[in-house]
Structure formats: structure tokens, C-alpha cells
JSON list of C-alpha atoms in Angstrom, two decimals:
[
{"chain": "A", "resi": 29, "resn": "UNK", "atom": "CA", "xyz": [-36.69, 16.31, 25.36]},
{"chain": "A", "resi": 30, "resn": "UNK", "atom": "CA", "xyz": [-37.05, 17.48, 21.65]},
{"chain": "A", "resi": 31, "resn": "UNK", "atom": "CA", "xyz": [-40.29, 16.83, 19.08]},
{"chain": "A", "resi": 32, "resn": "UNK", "atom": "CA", "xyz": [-40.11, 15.88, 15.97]},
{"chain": "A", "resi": 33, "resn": "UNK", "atom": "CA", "xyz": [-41.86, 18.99, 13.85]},
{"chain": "A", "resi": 34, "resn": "UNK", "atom": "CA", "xyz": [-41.35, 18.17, 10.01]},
{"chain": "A", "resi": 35, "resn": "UNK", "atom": "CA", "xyz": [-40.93, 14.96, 8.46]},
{"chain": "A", "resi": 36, "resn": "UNK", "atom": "CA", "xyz": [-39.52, 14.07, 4.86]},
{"chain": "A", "resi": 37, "resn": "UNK", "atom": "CA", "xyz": [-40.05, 10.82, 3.94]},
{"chain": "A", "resi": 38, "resn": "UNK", "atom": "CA", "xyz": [-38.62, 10.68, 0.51]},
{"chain": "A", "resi": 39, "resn": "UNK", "atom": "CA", "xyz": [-34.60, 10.97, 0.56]},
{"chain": "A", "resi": 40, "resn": "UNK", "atom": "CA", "xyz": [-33.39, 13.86, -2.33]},
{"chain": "A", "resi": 41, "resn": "UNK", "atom": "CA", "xyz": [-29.59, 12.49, -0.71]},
{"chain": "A", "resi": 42, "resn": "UNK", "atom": "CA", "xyz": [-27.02, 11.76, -3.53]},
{"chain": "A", "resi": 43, "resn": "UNK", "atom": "CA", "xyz": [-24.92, 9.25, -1.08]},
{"chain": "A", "resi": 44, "resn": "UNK", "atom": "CA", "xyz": [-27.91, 7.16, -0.75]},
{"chain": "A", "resi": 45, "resn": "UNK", "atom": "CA", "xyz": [-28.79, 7.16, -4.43]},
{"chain": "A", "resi": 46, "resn": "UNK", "atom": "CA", "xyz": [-25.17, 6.22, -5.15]},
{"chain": "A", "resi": 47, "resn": "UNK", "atom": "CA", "xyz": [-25.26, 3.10, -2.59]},
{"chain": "A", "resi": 48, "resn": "UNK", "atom": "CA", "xyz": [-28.64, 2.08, -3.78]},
{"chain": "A", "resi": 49, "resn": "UNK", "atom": "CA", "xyz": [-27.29, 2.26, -7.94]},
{"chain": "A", "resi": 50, "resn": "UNK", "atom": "CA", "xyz": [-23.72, 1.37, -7.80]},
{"chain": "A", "resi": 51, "resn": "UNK", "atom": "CA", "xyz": [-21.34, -1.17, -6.05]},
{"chain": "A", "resi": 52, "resn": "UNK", "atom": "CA", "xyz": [-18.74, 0.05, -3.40]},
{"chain": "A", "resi": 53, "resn": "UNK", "atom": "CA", "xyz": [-15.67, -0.99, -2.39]},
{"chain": "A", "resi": 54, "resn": "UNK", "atom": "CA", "xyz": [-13.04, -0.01, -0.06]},
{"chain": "A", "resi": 55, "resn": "UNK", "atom": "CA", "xyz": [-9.24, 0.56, -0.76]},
{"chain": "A", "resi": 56, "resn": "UNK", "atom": "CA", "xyz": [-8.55, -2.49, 1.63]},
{"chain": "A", "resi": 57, "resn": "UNK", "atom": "CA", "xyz": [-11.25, -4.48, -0.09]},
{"chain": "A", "resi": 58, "resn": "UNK", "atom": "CA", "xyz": [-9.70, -3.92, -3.55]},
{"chain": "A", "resi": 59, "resn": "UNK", "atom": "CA", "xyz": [-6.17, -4.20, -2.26]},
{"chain": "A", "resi": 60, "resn": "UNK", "atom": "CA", "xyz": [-6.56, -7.23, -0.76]},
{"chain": "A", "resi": 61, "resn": "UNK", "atom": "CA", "xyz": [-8.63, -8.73, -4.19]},
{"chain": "A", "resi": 62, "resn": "UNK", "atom": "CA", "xyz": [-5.20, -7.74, -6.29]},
{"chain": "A", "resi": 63, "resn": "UNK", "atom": "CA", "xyz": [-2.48, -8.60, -4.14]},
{"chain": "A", "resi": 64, "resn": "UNK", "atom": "CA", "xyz": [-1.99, -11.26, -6.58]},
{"chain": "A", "resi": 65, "resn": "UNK", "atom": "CA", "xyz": [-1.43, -9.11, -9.23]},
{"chain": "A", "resi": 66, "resn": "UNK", "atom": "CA", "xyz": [1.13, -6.99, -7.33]},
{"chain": "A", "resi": 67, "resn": "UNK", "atom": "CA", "xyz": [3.78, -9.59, -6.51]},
{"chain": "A", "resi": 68, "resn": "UNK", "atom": "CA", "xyz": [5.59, -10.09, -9.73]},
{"chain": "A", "resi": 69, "resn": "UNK", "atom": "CA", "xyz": [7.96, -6.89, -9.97]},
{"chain": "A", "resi": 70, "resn": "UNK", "atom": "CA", "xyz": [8.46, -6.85, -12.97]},
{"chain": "A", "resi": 71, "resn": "UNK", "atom": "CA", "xyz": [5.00, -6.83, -14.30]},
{"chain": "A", "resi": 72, "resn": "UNK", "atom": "CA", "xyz": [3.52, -2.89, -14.10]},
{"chain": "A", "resi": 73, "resn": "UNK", "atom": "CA", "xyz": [-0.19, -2.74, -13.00]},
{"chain": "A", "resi": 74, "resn": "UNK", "atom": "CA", "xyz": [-1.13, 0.38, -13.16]},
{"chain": "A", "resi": 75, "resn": "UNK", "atom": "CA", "xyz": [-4.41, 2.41, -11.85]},
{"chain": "A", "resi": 76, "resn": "UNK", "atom": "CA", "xyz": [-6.08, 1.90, -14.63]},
{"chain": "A", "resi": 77, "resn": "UNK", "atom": "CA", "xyz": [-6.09, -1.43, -15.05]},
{"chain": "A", "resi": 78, "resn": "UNK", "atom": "CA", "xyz": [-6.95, -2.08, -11.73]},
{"chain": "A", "resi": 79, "resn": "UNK", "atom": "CA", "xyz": [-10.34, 0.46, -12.94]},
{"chain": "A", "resi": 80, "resn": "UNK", "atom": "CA", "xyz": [-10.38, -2.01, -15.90]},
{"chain": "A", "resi": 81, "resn": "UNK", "atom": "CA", "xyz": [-10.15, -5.52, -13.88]},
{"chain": "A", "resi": 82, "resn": "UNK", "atom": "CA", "xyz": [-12.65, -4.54, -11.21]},
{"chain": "A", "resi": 83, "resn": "UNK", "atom": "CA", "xyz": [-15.45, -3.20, -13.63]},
{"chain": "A", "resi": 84, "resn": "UNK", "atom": "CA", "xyz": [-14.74, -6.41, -16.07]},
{"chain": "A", "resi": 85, "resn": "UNK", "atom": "CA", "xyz": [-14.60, -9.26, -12.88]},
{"chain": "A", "resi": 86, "resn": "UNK", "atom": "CA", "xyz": [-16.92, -7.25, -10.41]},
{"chain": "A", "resi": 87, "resn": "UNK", "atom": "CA", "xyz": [-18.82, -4.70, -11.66]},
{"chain": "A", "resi": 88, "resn": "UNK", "atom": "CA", "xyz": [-17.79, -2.27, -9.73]},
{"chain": "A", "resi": 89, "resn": "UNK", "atom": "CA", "xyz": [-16.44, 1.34, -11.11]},
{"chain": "A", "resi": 90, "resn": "UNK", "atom": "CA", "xyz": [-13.38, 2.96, -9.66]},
{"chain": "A", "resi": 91, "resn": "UNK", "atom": "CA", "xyz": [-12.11, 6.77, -9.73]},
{"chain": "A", "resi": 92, "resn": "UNK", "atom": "CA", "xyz": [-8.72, 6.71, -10.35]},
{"chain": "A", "resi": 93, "resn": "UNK", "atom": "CA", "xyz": [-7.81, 7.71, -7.03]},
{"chain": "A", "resi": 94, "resn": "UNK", "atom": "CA", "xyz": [-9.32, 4.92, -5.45]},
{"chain": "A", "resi": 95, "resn": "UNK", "atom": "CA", "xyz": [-7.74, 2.23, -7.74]},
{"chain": "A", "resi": 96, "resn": "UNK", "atom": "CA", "xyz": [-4.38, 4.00, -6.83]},
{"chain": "A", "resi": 97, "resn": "UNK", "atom": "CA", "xyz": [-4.88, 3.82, -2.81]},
{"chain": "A", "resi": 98, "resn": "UNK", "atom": "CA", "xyz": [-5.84, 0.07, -3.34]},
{"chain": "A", "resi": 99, "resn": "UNK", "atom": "CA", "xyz": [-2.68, -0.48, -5.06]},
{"chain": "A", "resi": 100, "resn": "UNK", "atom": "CA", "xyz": [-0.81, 1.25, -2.48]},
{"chain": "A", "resi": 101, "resn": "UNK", "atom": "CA", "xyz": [-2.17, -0.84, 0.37]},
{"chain": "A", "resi": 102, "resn": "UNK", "atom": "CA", "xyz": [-1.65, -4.25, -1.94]},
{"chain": "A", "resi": 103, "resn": "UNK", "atom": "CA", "xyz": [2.09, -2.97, -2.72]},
{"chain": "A", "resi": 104, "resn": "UNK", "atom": "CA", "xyz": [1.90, -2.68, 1.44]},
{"chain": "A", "resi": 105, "resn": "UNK", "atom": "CA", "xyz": [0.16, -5.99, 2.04]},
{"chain": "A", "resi": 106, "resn": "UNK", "atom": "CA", "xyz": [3.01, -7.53, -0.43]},
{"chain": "A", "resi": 107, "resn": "UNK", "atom": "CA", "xyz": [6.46, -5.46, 1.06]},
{"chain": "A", "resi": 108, "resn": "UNK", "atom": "CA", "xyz": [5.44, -3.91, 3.76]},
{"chain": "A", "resi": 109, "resn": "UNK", "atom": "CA", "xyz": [5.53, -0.55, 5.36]},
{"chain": "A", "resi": 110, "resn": "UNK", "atom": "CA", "xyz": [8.78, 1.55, 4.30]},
{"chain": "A", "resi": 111, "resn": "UNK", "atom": "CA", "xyz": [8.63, 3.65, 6.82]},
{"chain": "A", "resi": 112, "resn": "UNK", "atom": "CA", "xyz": [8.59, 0.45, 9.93]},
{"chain": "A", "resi": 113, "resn": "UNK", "atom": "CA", "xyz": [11.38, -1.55, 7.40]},
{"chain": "A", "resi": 114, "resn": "UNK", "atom": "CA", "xyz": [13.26, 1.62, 7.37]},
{"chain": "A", "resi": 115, "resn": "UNK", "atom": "CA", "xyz": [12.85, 2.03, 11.00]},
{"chain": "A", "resi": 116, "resn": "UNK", "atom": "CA", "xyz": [14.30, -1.38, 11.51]},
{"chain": "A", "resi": 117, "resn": "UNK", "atom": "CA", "xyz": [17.40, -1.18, 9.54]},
{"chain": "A", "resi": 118, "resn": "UNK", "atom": "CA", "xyz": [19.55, -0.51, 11.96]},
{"chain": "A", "resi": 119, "resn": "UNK", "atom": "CA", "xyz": [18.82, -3.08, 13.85]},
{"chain": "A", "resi": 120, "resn": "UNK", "atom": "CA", "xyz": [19.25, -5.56, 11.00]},
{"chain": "A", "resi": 121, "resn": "UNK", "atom": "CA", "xyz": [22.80, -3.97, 10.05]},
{"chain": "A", "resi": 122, "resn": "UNK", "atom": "CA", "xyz": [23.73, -4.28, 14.02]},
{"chain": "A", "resi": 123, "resn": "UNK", "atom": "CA", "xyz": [22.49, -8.06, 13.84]},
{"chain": "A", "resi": 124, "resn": "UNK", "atom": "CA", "xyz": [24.45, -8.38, 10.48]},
{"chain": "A", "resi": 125, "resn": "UNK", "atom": "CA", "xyz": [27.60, -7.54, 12.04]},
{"chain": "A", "resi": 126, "resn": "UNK", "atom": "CA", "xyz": [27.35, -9.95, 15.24]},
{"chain": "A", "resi": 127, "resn": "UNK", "atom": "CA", "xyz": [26.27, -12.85, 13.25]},
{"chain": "A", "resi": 128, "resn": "UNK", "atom": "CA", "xyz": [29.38, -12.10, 10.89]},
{"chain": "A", "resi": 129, "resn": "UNK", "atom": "CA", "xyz": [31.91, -10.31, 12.37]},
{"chain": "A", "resi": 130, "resn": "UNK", "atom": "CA", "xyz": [33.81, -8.65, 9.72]},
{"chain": "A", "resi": 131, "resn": "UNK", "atom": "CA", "xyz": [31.85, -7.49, 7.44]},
{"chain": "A", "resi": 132, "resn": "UNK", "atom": "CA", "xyz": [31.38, -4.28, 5.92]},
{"chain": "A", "resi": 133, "resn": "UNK", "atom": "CA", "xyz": [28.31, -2.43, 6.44]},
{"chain": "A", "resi": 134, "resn": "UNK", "atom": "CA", "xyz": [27.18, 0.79, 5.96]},
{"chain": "A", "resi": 135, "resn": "UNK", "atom": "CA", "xyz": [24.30, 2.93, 5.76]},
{"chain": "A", "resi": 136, "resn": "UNK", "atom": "CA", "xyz": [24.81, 6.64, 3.91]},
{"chain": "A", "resi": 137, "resn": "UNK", "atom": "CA", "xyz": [22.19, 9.47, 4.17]},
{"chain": "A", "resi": 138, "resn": "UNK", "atom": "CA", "xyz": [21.84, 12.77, 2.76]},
{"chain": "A", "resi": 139, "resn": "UNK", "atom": "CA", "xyz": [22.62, 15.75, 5.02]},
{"chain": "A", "resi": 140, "resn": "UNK", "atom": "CA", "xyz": [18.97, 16.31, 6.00]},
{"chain": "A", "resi": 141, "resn": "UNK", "atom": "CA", "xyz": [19.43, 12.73, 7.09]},
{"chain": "A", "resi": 142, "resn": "UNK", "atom": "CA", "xyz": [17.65, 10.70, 4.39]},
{"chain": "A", "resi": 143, "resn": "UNK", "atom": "CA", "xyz": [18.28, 7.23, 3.31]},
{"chain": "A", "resi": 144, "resn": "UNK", "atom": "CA", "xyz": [20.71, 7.07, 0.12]},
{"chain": "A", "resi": 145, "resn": "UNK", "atom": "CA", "xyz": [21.63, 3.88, -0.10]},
{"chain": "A", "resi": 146, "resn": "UNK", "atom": "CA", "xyz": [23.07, 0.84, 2.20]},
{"chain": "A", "resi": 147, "resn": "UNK", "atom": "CA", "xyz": [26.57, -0.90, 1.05]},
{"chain": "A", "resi": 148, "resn": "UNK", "atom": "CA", "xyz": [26.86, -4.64, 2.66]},
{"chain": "A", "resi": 149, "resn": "UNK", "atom": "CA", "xyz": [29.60, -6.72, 1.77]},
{"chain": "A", "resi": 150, "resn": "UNK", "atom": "CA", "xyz": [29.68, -10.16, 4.23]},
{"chain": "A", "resi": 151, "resn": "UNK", "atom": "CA", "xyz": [33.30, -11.10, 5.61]},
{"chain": "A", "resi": 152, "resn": "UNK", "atom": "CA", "xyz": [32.56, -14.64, 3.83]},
{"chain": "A", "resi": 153, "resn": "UNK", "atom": "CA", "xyz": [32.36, -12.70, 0.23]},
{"chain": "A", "resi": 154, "resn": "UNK", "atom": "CA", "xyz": [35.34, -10.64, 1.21]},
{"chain": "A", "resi": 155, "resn": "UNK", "atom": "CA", "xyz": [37.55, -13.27, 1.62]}
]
């Protein structure tokens, strides 16, 4: 059993003071509100605009860092996970070259085995 012995009712914690005064959002909260502006690759939205949008729209202030993890997970809600796509290239390649046989594929790595770049040229644009 224990007994209480002291008791502070007034809170002096800064965590609580900053969830009482200020909005907060996740990474996956603001990732998922700007997946829309992540699709088009050829428009660049950077950190801090995404800083600039959610303040303007929400209200709700941003470190830097935070508005660059939500970008990353909206740039991995829009293509993916490298890592699992890279993980299933093979097996893309091997389907590649059973749906059309003769084709030239290949995949070219660096000597500590990392991905340079893929060459694919289907036996229909060969011919």
C-alpha cells in the first residue's frame, strides 16, 4: 500500500501549459491534411510553407522539424515506402520478363550493393 503525503494542486508543468495555450498536431495529422499539395511533382512545397499554410488555415504553429516529418509521411502516403518498392523490384523485373519474354532488363548497383539505376527496354520497343 502507499499514502499519499504532499499534494500540489496547481500544475508549474510546461507540457500542460503548452496543450492548454496552443493547438497540436501530429506528423500523420498534418501529412494526411497536405497530401493534396504533395502530388503534383513538379510543384516544390517546402517546410516552410507547410509552417505558413497550417498557421494561416488552422491556427496551428509548426517547428520546422515537424512540418518536414509531415511532408515526409504525405510524400509516403502519395509514393510509397522506398525501402518496400525497392524491396519489390525484383520481383517486378522477374514478372517483366515472363509477361514479355525478350526484353532487356537490368538492375545495376554500386559495389556496396546500392541501387544505381534500372535499364528496361520491352521486346515490343526493341523490335
Amino acid at each position: 500500500m502507499f499514502k499519499i503525503r504532499d499534494f500540489e494542486s496547481e500544475h508549474t508543468c510546461l507540457l500542460l501549459h503548452n496543450s492548454l495555450l496552443e493547438r497540436q498536431a501530429t506528423k500523420s495529422v498534418v501529412g494526411s491534411i497536405i497530401v493534396g499539395k504533395c502530388v503534383e511533382p513538379d510543384v516544390i512545397y517546402t517546410p516552410k510553407d507547410i509552417q505558413r499554410d497550417m498557421l494561416v488555415e488552422y491556427g496551428v504553429r509548426l517547428t520546422y522539424m515537424q512540418a518536414w516529418r509531415a511532408k515526409e509521411v504525405a510524400l509516403e502516403l502519395v509514393w510509397g515506402n522506398p525501402i518496400q518498392s525497392y524491396a519489390k523490384l525484383s520481383s517486378y523485373f522477374h514478372i517483366i520478363e515472363a509477361t514479355y519474354p525478350g526484353s532487356h532488363i537490368r538492375l545495376n548497383k554500386s559495389e556496396d550493393d546500392r541501387f544505381l539505376y534500372a535499364f528496361v527496354a520491352l521486346f515490343t520497343s526493341i523490335k
